[in-house]
XYZ file of C-alpha atoms in Angstrom:
317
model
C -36.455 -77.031 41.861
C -35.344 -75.501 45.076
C -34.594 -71.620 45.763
C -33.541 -69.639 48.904
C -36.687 -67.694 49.155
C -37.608 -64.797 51.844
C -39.999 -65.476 54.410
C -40.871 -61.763 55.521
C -39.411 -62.416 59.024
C -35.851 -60.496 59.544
C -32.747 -62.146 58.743
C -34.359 -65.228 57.542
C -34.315 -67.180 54.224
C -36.269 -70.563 53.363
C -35.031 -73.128 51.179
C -38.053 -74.502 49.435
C -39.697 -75.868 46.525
C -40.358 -73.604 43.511
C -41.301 -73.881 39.963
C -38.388 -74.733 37.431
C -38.124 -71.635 35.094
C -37.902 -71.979 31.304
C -36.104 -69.940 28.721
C -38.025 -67.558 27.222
C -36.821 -66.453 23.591
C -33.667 -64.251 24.074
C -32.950 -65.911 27.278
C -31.073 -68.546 28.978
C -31.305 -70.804 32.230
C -28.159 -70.998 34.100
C -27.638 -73.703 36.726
C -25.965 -72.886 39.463
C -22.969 -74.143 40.903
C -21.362 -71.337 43.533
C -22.970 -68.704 44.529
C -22.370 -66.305 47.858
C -23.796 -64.154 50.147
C -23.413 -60.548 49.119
C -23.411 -57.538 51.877
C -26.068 -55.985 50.015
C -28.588 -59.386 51.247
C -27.339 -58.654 54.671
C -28.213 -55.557 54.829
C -31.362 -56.040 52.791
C -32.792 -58.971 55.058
C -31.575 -57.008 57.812
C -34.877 -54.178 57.921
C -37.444 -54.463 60.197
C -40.354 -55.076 57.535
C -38.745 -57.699 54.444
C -40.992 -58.961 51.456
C -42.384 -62.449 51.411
C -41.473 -64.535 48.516
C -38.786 -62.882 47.096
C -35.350 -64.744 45.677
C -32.175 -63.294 46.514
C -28.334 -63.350 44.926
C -26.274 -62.184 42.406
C -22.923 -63.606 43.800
C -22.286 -66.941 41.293
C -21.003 -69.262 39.069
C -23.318 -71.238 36.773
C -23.517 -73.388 33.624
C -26.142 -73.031 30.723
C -28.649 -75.680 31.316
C -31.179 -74.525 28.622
C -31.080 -71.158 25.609
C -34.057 -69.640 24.724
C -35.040 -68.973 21.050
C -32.953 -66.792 18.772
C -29.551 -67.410 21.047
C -26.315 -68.847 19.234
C -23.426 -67.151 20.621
C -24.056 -69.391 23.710
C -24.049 -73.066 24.302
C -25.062 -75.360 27.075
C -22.408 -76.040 29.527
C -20.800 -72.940 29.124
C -19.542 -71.931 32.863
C -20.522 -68.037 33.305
C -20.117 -65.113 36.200
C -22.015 -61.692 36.056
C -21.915 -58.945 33.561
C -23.985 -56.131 34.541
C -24.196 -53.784 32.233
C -28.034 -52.130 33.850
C -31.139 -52.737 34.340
C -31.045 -54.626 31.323
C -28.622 -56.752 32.404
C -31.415 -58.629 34.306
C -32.198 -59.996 38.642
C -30.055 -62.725 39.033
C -31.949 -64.070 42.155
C -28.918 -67.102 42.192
C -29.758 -68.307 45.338
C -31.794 -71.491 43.427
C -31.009 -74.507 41.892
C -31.662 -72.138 38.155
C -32.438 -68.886 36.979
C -33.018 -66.809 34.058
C -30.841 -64.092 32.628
C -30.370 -62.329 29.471
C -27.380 -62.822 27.656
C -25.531 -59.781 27.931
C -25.784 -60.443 32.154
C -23.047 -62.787 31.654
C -19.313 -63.165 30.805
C -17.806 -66.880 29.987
C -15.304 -68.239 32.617
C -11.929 -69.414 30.904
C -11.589 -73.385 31.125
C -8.855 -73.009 33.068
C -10.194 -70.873 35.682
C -12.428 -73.222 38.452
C -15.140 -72.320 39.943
C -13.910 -71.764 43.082
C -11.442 -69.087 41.474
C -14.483 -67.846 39.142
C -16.894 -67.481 42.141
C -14.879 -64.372 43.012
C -15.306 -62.192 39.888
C -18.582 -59.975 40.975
C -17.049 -59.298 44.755
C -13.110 -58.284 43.341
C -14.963 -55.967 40.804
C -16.185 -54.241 44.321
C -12.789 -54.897 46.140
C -10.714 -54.005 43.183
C -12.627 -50.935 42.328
C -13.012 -49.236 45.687
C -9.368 -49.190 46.314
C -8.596 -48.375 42.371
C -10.892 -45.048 43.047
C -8.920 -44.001 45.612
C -6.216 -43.433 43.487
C -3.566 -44.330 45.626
C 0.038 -45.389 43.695
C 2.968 -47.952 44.558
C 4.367 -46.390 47.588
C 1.466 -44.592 48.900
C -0.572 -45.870 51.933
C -4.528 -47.180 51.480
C -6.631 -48.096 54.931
C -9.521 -50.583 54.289
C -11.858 -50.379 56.903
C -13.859 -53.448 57.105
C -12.249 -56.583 56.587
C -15.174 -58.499 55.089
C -14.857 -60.158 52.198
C -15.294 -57.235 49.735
C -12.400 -55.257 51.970
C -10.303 -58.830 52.120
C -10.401 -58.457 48.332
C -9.510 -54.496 49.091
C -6.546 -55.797 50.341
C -5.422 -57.898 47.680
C -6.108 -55.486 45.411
C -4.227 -52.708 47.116
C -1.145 -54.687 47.149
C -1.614 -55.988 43.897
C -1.248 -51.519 42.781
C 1.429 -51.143 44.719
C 0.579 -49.409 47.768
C 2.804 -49.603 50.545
C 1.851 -49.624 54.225
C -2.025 -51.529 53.440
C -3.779 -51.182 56.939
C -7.149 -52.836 57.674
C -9.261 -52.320 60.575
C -12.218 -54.096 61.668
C -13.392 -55.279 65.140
C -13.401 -59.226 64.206
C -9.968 -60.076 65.221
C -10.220 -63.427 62.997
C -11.169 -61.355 60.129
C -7.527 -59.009 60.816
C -5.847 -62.469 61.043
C -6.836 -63.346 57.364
C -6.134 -59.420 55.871
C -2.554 -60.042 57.538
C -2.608 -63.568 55.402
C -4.017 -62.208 52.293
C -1.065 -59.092 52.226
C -1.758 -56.386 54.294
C 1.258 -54.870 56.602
C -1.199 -54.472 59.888
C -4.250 -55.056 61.167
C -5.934 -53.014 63.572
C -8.510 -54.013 65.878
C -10.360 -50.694 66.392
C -11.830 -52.169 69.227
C -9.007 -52.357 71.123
C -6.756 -49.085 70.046
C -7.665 -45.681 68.568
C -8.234 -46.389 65.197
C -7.640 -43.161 64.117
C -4.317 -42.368 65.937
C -3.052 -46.020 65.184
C -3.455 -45.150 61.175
C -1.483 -41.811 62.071
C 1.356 -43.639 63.332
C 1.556 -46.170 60.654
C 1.260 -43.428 58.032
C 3.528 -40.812 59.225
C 0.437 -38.368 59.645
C -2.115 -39.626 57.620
C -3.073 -42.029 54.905
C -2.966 -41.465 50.914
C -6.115 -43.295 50.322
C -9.464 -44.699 52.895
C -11.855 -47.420 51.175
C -14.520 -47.618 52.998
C -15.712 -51.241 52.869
C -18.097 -52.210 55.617
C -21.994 -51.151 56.661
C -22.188 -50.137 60.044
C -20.262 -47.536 62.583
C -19.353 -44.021 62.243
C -16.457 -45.057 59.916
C -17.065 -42.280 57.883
C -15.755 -39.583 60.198
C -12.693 -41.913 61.232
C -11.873 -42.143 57.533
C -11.934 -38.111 57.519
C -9.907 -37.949 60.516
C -7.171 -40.164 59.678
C -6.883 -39.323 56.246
C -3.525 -36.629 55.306
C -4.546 -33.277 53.092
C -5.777 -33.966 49.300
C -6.947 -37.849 49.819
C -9.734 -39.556 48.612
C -12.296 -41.673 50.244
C -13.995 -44.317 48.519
C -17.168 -45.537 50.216
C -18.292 -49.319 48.816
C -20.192 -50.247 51.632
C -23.466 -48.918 52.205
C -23.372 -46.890 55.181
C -25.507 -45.628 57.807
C -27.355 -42.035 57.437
C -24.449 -39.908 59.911
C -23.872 -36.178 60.619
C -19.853 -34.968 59.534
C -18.433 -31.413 59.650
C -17.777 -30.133 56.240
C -15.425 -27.883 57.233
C -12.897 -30.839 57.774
C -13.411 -31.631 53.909
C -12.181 -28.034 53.089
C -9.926 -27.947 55.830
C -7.852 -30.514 54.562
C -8.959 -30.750 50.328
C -10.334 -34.240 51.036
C -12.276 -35.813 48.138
C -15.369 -38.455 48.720
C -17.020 -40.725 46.478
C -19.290 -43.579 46.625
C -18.280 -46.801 44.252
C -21.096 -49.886 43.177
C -19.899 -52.920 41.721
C -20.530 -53.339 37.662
C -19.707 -50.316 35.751
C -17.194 -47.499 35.783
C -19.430 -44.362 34.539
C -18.983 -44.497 31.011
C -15.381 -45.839 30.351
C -15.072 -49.903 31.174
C -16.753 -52.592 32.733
C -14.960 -53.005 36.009
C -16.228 -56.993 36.159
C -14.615 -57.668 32.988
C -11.348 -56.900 34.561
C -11.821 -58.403 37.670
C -12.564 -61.572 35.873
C -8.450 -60.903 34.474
C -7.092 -60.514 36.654
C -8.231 -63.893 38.118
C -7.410 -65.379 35.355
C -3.967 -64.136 35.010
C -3.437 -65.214 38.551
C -2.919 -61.840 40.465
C -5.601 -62.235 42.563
C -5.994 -65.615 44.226
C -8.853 -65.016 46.953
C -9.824 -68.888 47.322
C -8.069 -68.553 50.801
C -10.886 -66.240 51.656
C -13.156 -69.465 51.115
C -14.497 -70.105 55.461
C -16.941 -72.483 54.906
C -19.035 -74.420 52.554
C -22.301 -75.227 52.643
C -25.507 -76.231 50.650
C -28.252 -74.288 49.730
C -30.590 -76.185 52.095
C -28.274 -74.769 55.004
C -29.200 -71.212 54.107
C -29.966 -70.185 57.548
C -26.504 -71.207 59.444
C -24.736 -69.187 56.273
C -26.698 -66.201 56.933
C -26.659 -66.462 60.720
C -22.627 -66.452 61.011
C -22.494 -64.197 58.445
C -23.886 -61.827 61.038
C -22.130 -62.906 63.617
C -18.656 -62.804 61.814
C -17.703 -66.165 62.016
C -17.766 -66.588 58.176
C -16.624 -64.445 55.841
C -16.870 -66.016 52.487
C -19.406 -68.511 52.701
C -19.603 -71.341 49.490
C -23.073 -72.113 48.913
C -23.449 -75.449 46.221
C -26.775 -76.739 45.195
């Protein structure tokens, strides 16, 4: 079979030929049918020094090709998206043709949810739960900063709760254009205007809630900055190491937390419900959908990933 495969060179992934895995007992082989590129393999192929050898994904849609001994609560050509539930949940590593996974790594996919709709379950968990955290209610404002496809999905979600002005801010001005599609009231190109002041202006002073959905820049100060006394900042994306002033926390009661996809400590299952509320229809994100390719063009889906150009980038076998 063929798998997307790292080559220990920087921002680079091979598409070559690889054994075919088989189901061990207690396991089952998915075949893949959508998978995408996750800001955690962007920022992972990103370091200076990157494994050889190693596959990559966790972004997908997939059938059961194959069970392993001792399954029968699954069948083959059941359509599945991610269930992570820990490190027993298993490495998807979806960027191949198949891969293996334990059972409880998975959720079944309605049959009248498509792929293209399903392929969006493990990013809206992200997207839905960063803006959730901040706690913000109908009326209130939220700021996304980052309009990639996890804050696109921020977004969606934020109108979807009710909050009312949703501001984005990135510095891709065709990424703005598509928040402004997808729901929210502005865009701002903090390239171009004070980010901070802008947010201000919208908000009458300051906004109710900041997710934090991007991996570079000194967003977290902004965020502190433009945020009004006794909000909460959610950070989903993994920032940079940066230096803030504490006294700006007490100064104004501000609350900060860190989200990751999957689990919300102890209570629910935060994919689960982002798989709902797909398919119940209030979240459509196939308009986020810029391009698709196959997996053999791995390297032009990674490249304007960096570059901005795509945002949501289909990848079929």
């Amino acid at each position: 079979m063929k798998a997307c495969v790292t080559t220990g060179e920087r921002r680079k992934l091979e598409y070559r030929e690889v054994p075919t895995p088989s189901p061990e007992p207690g396991m089952i082989l998915l075949k893949m049918r959508y998978a995408f590129l996750c800001g955690s393999d962007l920022e992972y192929l990103d370091r200076p020094e990157v494994p050889a050898g190693e596959g990559r994904g966790h972004e997908f849609v997939a059938e059961i090709a194959e069970v392993g001994e001792g399954i029968t609560d699954w069948a083959v050509g059941d359509r599945v998206v991610p269930l992570p539930y820990g490190p027993e949940s298993g490495n998807y590593k979806c960027l191949a043709e198949y891969f293996l996974i334990p059972p409880i790594g998975v959720q079944k996919v309605p049959d009248h949810v498509t792929d293209e709709e399903a392929i969006f379950v493990e990013p809206l968990c992200t997207g839905f739960g960063s803006v959730e955290a901040t706690g913000v209610r109908p009326g209130q404002s939220a700021v996304i900063i980052g309009a990639g496809k996890i804050g696109m999905l921020g977004v969606m979600s934020a109108r979807l709760l009710g909050a009312a002005p949703v501001i984005a801010v990135d510095v891709v001005r065709s990424r703005l254009d598509k928040a402004l599609e997808l729901g929210a009231h502005s865009a701002i190109d903090a390239r171009e205007v004070d980010a901070v002041a802008e947010v201000r202006k919208l908000t009458d002073g300051g906004a109710d809630g900041v997710a934090i959905c991007t991996r570079g820049g000194d967003v977290l100060n902004q965020a502190i900055e433009m945020c009004k006394n006794g909000s909460r900042i959610v950070i989903a994306g993994a920032l940079p190491t940066t230096t803030i002033e504490p006294r700006h926390l007490v100064a104004k009661w501000l609350t900060v937390m860190g989200v990751l996809g999957g689990r919300w400590p102890e209570t629910r299952n935060l994919m689960v419900l982002a798989l709902y509320l797909i398919a119940h229809k209030q979240i459509d994100a196939r308009p986020m959908i810029s391009e698709v390719l196959q997996l053999k063009d791995i390297q032009r889906a990674l490249d304007t990933s960096y570059s901005g150009e795509n945002t949501a980038v289909l990848l079929t076998p």
